[in-house]
CSV table of C-alpha atoms in Angstrom, one decimal:
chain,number,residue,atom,x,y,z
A,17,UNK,CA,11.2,-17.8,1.2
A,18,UNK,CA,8.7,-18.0,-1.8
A,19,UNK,CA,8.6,-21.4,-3.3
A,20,UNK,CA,8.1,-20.4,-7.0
A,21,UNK,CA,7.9,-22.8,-9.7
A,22,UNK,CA,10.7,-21.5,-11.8
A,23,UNK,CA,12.0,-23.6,-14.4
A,24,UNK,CA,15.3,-23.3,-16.6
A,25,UNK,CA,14.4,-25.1,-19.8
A,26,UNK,CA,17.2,-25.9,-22.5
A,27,UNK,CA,17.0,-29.0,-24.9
A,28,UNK,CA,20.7,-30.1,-24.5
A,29,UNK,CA,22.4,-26.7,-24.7
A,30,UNK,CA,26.0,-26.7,-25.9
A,31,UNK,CA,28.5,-26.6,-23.4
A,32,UNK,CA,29.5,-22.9,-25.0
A,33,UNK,CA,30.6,-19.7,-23.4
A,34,UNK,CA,27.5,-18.0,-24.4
A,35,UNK,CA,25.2,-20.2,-23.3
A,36,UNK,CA,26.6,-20.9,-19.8
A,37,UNK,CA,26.5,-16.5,-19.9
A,38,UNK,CA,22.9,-16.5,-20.8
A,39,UNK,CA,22.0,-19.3,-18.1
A,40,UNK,CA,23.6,-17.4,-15.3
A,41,UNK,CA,21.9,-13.9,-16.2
A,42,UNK,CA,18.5,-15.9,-16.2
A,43,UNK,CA,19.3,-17.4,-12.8
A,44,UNK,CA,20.0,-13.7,-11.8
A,45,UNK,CA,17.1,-12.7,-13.4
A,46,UNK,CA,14.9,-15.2,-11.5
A,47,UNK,CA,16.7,-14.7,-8.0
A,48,UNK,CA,16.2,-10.5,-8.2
A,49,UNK,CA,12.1,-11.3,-8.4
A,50,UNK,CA,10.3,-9.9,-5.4
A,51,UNK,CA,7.3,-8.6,-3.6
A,52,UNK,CA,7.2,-5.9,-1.0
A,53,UNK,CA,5.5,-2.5,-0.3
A,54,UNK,CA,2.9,-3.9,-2.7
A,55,UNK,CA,4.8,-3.9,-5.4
A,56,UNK,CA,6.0,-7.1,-7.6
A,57,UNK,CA,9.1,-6.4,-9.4
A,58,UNK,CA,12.8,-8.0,-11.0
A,59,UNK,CA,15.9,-6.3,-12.0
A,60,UNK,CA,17.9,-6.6,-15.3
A,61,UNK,CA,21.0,-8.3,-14.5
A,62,UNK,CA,24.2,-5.9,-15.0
A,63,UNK,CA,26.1,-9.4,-15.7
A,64,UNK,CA,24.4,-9.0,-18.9
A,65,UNK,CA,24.9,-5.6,-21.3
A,66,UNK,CA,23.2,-7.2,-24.3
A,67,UNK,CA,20.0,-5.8,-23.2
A,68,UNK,CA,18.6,-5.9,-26.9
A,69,UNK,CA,18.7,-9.6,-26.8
A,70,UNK,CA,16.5,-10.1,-24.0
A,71,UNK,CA,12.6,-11.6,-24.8
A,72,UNK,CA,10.5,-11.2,-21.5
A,73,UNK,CA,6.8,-11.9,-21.8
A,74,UNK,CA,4.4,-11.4,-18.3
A,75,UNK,CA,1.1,-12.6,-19.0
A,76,UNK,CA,-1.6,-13.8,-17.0
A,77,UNK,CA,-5.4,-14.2,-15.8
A,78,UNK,CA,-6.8,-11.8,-13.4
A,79,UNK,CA,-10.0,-12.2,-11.4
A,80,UNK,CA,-12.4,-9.9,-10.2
A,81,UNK,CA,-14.6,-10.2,-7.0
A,82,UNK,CA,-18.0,-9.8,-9.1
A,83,UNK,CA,-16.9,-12.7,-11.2
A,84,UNK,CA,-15.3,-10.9,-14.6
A,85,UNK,CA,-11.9,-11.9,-15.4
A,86,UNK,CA,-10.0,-10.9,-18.2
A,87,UNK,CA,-6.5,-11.3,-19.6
A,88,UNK,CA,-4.0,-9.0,-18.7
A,89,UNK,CA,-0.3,-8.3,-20.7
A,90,UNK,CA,2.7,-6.5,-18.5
A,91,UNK,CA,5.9,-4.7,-19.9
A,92,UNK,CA,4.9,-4.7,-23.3
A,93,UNK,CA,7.5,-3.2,-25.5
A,94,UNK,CA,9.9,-2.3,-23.3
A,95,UNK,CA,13.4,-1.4,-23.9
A,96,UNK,CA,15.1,-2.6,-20.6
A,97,UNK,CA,18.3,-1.5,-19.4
A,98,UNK,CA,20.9,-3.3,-17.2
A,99,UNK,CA,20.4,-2.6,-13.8
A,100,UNK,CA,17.5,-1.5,-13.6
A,101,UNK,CA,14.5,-2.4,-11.5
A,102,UNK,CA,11.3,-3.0,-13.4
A,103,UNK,CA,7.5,-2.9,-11.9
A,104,UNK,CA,5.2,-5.5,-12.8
A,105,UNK,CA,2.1,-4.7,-10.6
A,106,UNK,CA,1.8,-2.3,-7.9
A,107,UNK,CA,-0.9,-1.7,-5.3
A,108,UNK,CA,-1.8,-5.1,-5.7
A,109,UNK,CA,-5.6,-5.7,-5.0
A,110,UNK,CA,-6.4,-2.0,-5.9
A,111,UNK,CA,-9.7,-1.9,-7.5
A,112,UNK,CA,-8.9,0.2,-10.3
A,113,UNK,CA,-10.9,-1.0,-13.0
A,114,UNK,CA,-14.5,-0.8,-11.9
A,115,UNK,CA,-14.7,-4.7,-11.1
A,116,UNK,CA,-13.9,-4.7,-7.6
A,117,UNK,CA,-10.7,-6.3,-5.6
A,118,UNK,CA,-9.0,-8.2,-8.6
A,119,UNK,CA,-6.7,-11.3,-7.4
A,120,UNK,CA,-4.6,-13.7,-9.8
A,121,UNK,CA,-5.3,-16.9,-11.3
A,122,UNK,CA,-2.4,-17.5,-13.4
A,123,UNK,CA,0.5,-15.1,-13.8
A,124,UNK,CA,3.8,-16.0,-15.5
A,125,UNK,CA,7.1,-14.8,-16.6
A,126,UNK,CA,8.7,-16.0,-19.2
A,127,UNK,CA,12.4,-14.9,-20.4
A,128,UNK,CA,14.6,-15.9,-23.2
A,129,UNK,CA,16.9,-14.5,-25.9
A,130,UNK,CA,17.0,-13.1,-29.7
A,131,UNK,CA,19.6,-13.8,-31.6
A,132,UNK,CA,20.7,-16.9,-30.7
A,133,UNK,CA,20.6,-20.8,-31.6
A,134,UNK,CA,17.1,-22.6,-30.5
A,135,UNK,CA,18.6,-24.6,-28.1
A,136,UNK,CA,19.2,-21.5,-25.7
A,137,UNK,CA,17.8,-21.5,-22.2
A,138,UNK,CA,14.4,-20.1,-20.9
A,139,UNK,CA,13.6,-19.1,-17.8
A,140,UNK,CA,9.4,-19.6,-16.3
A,141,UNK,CA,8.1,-18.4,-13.5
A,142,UNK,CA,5.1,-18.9,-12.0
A,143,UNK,CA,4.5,-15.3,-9.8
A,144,UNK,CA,1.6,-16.1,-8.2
A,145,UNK,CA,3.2,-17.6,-4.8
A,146,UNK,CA,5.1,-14.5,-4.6
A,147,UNK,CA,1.5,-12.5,-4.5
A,148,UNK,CA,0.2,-15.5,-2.0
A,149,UNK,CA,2.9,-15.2,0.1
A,150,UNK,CA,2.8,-14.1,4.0
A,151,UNK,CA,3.4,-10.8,4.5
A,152,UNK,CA,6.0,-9.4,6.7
A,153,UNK,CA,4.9,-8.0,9.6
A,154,UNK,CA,5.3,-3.9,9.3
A,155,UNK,CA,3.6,-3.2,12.8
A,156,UNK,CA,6.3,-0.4,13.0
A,157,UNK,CA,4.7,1.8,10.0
A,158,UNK,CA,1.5,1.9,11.8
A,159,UNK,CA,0.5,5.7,11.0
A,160,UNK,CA,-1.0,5.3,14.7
A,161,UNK,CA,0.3,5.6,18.0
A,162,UNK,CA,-0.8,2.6,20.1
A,163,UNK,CA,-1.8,4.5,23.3
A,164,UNK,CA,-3.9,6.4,20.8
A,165,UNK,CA,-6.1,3.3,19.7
A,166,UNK,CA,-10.0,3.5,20.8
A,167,UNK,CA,-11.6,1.1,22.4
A,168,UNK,CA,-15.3,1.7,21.8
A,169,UNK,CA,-16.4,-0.8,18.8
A,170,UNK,CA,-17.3,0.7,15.4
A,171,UNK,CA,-21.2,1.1,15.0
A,172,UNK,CA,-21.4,2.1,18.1
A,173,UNK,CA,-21.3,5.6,17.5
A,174,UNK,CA,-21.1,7.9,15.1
A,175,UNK,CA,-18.0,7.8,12.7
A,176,UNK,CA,-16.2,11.5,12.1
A,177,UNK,CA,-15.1,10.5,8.3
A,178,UNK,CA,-13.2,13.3,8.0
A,179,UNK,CA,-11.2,13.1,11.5
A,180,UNK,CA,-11.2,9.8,12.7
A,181,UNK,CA,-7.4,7.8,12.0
A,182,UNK,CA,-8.4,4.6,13.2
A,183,UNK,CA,-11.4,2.7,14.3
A,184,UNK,CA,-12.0,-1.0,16.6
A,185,UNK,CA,-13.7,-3.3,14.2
A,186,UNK,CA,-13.4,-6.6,16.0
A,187,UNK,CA,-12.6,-7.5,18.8
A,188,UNK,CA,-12.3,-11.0,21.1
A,189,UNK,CA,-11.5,-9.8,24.5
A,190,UNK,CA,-10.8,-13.4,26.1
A,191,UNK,CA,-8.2,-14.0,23.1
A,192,UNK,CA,-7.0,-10.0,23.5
A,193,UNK,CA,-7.4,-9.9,20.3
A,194,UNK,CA,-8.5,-6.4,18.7
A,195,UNK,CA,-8.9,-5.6,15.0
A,196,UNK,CA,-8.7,-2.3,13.8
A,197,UNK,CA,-8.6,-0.2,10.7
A,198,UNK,CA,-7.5,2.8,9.6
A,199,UNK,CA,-9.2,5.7,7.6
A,200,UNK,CA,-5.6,7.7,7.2
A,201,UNK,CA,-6.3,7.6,2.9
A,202,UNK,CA,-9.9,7.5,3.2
A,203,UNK,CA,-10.1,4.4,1.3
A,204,UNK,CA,-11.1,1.8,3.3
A,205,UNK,CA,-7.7,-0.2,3.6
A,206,UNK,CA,-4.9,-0.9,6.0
A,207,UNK,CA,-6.0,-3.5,8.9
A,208,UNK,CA,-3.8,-3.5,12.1
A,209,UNK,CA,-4.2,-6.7,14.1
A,210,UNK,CA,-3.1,-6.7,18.0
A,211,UNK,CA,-3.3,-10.8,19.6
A,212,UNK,CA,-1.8,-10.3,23.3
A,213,UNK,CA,1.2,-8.8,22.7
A,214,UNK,CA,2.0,-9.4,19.0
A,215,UNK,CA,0.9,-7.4,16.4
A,216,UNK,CA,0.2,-7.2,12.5
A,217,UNK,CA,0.1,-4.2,9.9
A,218,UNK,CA,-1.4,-4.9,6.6
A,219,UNK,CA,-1.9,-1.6,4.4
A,220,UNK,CA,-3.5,-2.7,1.8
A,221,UNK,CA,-6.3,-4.9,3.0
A,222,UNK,CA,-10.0,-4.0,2.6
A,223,UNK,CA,-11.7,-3.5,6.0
A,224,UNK,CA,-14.9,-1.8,5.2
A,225,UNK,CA,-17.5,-1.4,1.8
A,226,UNK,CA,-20.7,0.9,1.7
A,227,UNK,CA,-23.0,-1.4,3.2
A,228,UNK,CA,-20.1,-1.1,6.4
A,229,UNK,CA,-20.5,-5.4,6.9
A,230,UNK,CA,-18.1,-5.6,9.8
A,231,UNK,CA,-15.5,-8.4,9.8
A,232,UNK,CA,-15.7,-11.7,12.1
A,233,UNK,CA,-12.7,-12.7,14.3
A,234,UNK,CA,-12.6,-16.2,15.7
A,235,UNK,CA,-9.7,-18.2,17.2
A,236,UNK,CA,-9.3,-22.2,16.9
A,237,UNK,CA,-6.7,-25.1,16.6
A,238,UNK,CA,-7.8,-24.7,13.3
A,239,UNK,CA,-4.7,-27.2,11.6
A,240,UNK,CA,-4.7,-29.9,14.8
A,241,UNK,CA,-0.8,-28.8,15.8
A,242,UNK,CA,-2.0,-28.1,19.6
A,243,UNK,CA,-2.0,-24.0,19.1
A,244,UNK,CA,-4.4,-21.5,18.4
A,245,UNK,CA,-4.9,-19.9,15.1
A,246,UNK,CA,-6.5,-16.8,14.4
A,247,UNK,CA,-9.1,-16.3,11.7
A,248,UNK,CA,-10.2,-13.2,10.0
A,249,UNK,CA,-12.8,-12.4,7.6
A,250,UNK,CA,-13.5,-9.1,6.1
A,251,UNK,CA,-16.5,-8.1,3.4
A,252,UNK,CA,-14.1,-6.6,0.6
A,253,UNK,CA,-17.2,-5.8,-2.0
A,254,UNK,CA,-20.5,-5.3,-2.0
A,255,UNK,CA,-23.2,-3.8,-4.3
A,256,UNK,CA,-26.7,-5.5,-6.4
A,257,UNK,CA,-26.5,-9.3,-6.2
A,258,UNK,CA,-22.6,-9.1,-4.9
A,259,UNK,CA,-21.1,-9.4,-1.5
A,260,UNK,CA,-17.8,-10.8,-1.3
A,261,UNK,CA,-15.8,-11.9,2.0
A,262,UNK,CA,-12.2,-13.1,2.4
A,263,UNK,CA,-10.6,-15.4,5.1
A,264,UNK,CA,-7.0,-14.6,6.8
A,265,UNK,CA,-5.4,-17.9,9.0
A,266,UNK,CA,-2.7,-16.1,11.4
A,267,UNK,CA,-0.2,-18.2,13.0
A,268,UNK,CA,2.2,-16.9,16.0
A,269,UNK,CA,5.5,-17.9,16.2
A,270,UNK,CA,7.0,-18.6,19.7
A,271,UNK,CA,8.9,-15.5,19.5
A,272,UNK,CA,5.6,-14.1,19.0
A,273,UNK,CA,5.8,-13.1,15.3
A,274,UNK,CA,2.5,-13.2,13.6
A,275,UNK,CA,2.5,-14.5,9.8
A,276,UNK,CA,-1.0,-14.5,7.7
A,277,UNK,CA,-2.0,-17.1,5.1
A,278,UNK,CA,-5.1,-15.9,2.5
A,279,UNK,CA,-7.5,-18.1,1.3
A,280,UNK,CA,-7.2,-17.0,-2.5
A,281,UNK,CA,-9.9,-16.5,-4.5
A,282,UNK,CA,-8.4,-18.5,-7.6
A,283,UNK,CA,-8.0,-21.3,-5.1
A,284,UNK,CA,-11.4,-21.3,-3.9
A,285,UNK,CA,-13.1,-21.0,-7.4
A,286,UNK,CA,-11.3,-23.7,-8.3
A,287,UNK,CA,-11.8,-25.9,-5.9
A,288,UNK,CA,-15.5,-25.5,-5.6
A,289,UNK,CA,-16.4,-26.0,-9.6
A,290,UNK,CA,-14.2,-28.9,-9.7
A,291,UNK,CA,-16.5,-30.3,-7.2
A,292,UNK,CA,-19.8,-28.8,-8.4
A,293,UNK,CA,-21.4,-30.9,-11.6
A,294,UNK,CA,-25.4,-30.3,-13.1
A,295,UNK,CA,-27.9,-32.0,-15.5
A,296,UNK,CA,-30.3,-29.9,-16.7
A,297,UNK,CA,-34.1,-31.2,-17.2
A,298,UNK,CA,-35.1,-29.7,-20.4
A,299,UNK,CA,-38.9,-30.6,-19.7
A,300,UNK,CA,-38.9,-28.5,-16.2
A,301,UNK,CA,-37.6,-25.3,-15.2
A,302,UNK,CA,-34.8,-27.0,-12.7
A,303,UNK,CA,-31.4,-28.7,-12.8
A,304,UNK,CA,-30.0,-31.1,-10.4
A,305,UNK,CA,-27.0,-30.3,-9.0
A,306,UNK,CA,-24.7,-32.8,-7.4
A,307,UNK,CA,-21.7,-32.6,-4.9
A,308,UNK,CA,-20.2,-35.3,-2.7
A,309,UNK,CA,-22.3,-37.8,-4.5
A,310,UNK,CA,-25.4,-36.0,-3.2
A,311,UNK,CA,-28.1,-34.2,-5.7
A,312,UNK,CA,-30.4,-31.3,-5.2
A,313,UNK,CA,-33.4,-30.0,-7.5
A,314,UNK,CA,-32.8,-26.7,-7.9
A,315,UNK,CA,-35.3,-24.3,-9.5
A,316,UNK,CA,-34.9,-22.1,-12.4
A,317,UNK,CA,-37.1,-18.8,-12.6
A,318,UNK,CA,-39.4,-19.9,-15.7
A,319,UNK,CA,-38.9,-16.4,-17.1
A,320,UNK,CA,-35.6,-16.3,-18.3
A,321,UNK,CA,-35.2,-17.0,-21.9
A,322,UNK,CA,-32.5,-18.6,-24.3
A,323,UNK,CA,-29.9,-21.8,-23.8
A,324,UNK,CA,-29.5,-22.5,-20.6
A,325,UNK,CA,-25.2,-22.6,-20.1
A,326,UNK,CA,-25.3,-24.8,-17.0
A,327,UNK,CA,-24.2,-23.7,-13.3
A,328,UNK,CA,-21.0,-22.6,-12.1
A,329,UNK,CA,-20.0,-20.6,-8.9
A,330,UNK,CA,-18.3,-17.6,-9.7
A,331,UNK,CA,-17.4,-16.0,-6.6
A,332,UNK,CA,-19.7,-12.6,-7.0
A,333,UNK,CA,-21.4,-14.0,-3.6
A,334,UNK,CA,-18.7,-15.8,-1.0
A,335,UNK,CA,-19.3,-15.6,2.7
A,336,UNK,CA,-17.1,-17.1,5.6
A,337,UNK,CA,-18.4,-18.2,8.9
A,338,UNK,CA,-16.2,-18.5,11.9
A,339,UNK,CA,-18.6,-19.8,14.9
A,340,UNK,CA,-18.1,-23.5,14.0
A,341,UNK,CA,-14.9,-25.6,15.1
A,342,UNK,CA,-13.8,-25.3,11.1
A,343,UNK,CA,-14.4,-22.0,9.2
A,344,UNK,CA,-17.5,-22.5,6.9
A,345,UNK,CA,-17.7,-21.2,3.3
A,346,UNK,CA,-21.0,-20.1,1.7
A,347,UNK,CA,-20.9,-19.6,-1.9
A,348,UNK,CA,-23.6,-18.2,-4.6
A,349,UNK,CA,-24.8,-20.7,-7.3
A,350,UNK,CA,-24.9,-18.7,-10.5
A,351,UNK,CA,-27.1,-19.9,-13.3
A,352,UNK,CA,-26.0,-19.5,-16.9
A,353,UNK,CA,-28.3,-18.5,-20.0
A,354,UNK,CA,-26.9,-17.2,-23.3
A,355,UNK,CA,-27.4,-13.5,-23.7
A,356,UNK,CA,-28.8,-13.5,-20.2
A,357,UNK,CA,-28.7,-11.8,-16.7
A,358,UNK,CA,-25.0,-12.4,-15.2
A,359,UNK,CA,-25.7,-12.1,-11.4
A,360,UNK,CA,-29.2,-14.7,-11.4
A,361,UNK,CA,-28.6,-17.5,-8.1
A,362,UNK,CA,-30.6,-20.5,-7.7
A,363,UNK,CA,-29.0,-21.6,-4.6
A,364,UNK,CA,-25.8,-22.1,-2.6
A,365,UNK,CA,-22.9,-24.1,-1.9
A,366,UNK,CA,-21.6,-24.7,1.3
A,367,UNK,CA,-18.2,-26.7,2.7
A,368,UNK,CA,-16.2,-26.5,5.6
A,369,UNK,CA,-13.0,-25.2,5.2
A,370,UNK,CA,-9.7,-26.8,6.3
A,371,UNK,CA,-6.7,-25.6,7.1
A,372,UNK,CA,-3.3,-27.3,7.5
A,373,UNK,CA,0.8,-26.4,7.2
A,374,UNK,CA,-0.5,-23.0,5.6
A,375,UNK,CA,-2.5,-24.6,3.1
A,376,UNK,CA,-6.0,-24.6,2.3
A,377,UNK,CA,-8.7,-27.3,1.2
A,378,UNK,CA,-12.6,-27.9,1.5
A,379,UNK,CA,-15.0,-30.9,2.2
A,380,UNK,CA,-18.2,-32.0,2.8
A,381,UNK,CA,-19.8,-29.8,0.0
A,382,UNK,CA,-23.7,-29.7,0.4
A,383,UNK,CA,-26.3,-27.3,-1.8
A,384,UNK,CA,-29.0,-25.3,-0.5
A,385,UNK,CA,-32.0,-24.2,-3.4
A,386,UNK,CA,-33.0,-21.1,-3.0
């Protein structure tokens, strides 16, 4: 179950008919939220005809892997009808507008009603754990029959674009575990994961950009519970001065059901500028930049012009490393000028990454100058 922060907000409503009516079609409103087939949606509650009264505002913060983010606005002037099922994104993750794989920051719903005194209820949401949320396994769906699989490793031959279905990426023989993805849409999604005899279907995850980075498998008692976990990291976007990885924890169940937790990019950003701080020197061309109580000089290039905005890492370069005990992060130190280059590093930060009861965290930050 998604553990949503949904609130019902009401400043001593009146113990009235109508507000007890508009309570209950929020409640319905909140519980009929979902996310499957890629698709986050709610339904208008038939309990409630007066669908002219409703007020439902969905506005958020998306992110892009080459850094941009911009605000976004959903079901804008709408005129909803009871019982029906409304779409707020679908194809999640689908780069479609130029910027590369876009995750959420902030996303919320917020629903109330016209007409009536300004002590009626409101209903938040906060949607974002339903996007975060582990997938359910869809194994079945795989457009691929298993004793058709390949075994030869991808880049070791010659890839038939326009024939091949399916194609080993990774593979760790001594864990049987075996990575593959598909080329069914020609799009470079849809990542089947087989560990022993359990198996994972994810449609929609990037496998494979131009530069064809492969990804890295690793196993590890990665949360201390005495059980392996597997980790997964695939290059999702690449191009001039961006190359963008993200990390997948799976967990098997002892009936042998695999679930897969994300390391989100809104969580990572945010965890790594909270611990990243600077002082520029205005007399040199460098800025110090400190983490874990340690500094680094870092140089500037003495050729760009104008104010110089600081340092902030924001995610167009993010690697993950799985040979160590702990996966390892590696993230691009942008520098910041007014009116200047966007995509212009001057070193990076580095933390191990932690995992524990599906969560994730970072420590021992250090800085590398470039």
């Amino acid at each position: 179950a998604v553990l949503a922060a949904v609130a019902l907000l009401a400043a001593d409503p009146p113990e009235t008919v109508q507000s007890s009516r508009e309570q209950a079609a929020l409640e319905e409103l909140a519980a009929s939220l979902s996310f499957s087939e890629n698709q986050l949606t709610f339904v208008i509650p038939e309990s409630y005809p007066d669908v002219e009264k409703w007020n439902i505002h969905i506005a958020g913060r998306q992110e892009y892997s080459d850094g941009f983010s911009s605000s976004v606005h959903y079901l804008e002037d709408v005129a909803y009808e009871a019982g029906q099922k409304y779409v707020i994104l679908e194809d999640y993750g689908q780069d479609n507008h130029g910027y590369g794989q876009s995750t959420y920051s902030e996303l919320t719903l917020t629903a109330s009603f016209s007409g009536l005194s300004e002590e009626s209820p409101e209903l938040r949401v906060d949607l974002v754990p339903y996007l975060n949320a582990p997938r359910p396994d869809r194994s079945a769906e795989i457009p691929v029959p298993l004793s058709e699989l390949p075994t030869a490793l991808y880049g070791t031959f010659e890839p038939d674009w326009e024939n091949d279905t399916v194609w080993l990426l990774a593979r760790l023989p001594e864990e049987e575990v075996y990575v593959y993805g598909l080329n069914v849409n020609s799009n470079g999604r849809g990542v089947f994961v087989r560990w022993r005899e359990s198996t994972y279907y994810a449609e929609s995850w990037h496998y494979i950009t131009p530069r064809q980075i492969l990804p890295q498998a690793a196993c590890g008692d990665y949360d201390g519970d005495g059980e392996q976990e597997l980790a997964l990291s695939f290059c999702i976007d690449s191009g001039t001065g961006v190359s963008v990885a993200d990390l997948h924890i799976f967990e098997r169940a002892p009936d042998g059901t695999l679930t897969s937790r994300q390391f989100e990019r809104g969580e990572y950003l945010s965890l790594v500028n909270e611990a990243l701080s600077w002082e520029h020197d205005q007399t040199a061309a460098a800025v110090t930049a400190y983490v874990d109580g340690h500094s680094t000089l870092l140089s500037l290039d003495p050729q760009l012009t104008g104010e110089f905005d600081g340092l902030a890492v924001n995610g167009s370069m993010v690697t993950f490393e799985l040979s160590g005990p702990q996966p390892g992060a590696v993230f691009g130190i942008n520098t910041l000028y007014e009116d200047g280059p966007y995509l212009i590093y001057c070193g990076e930060l580095r933390a191990d990454v932690r995992y524990e009861d599906g969560a994730f965290s970072m420590e021992n930050f250090t800085v590398i100058p470039y």
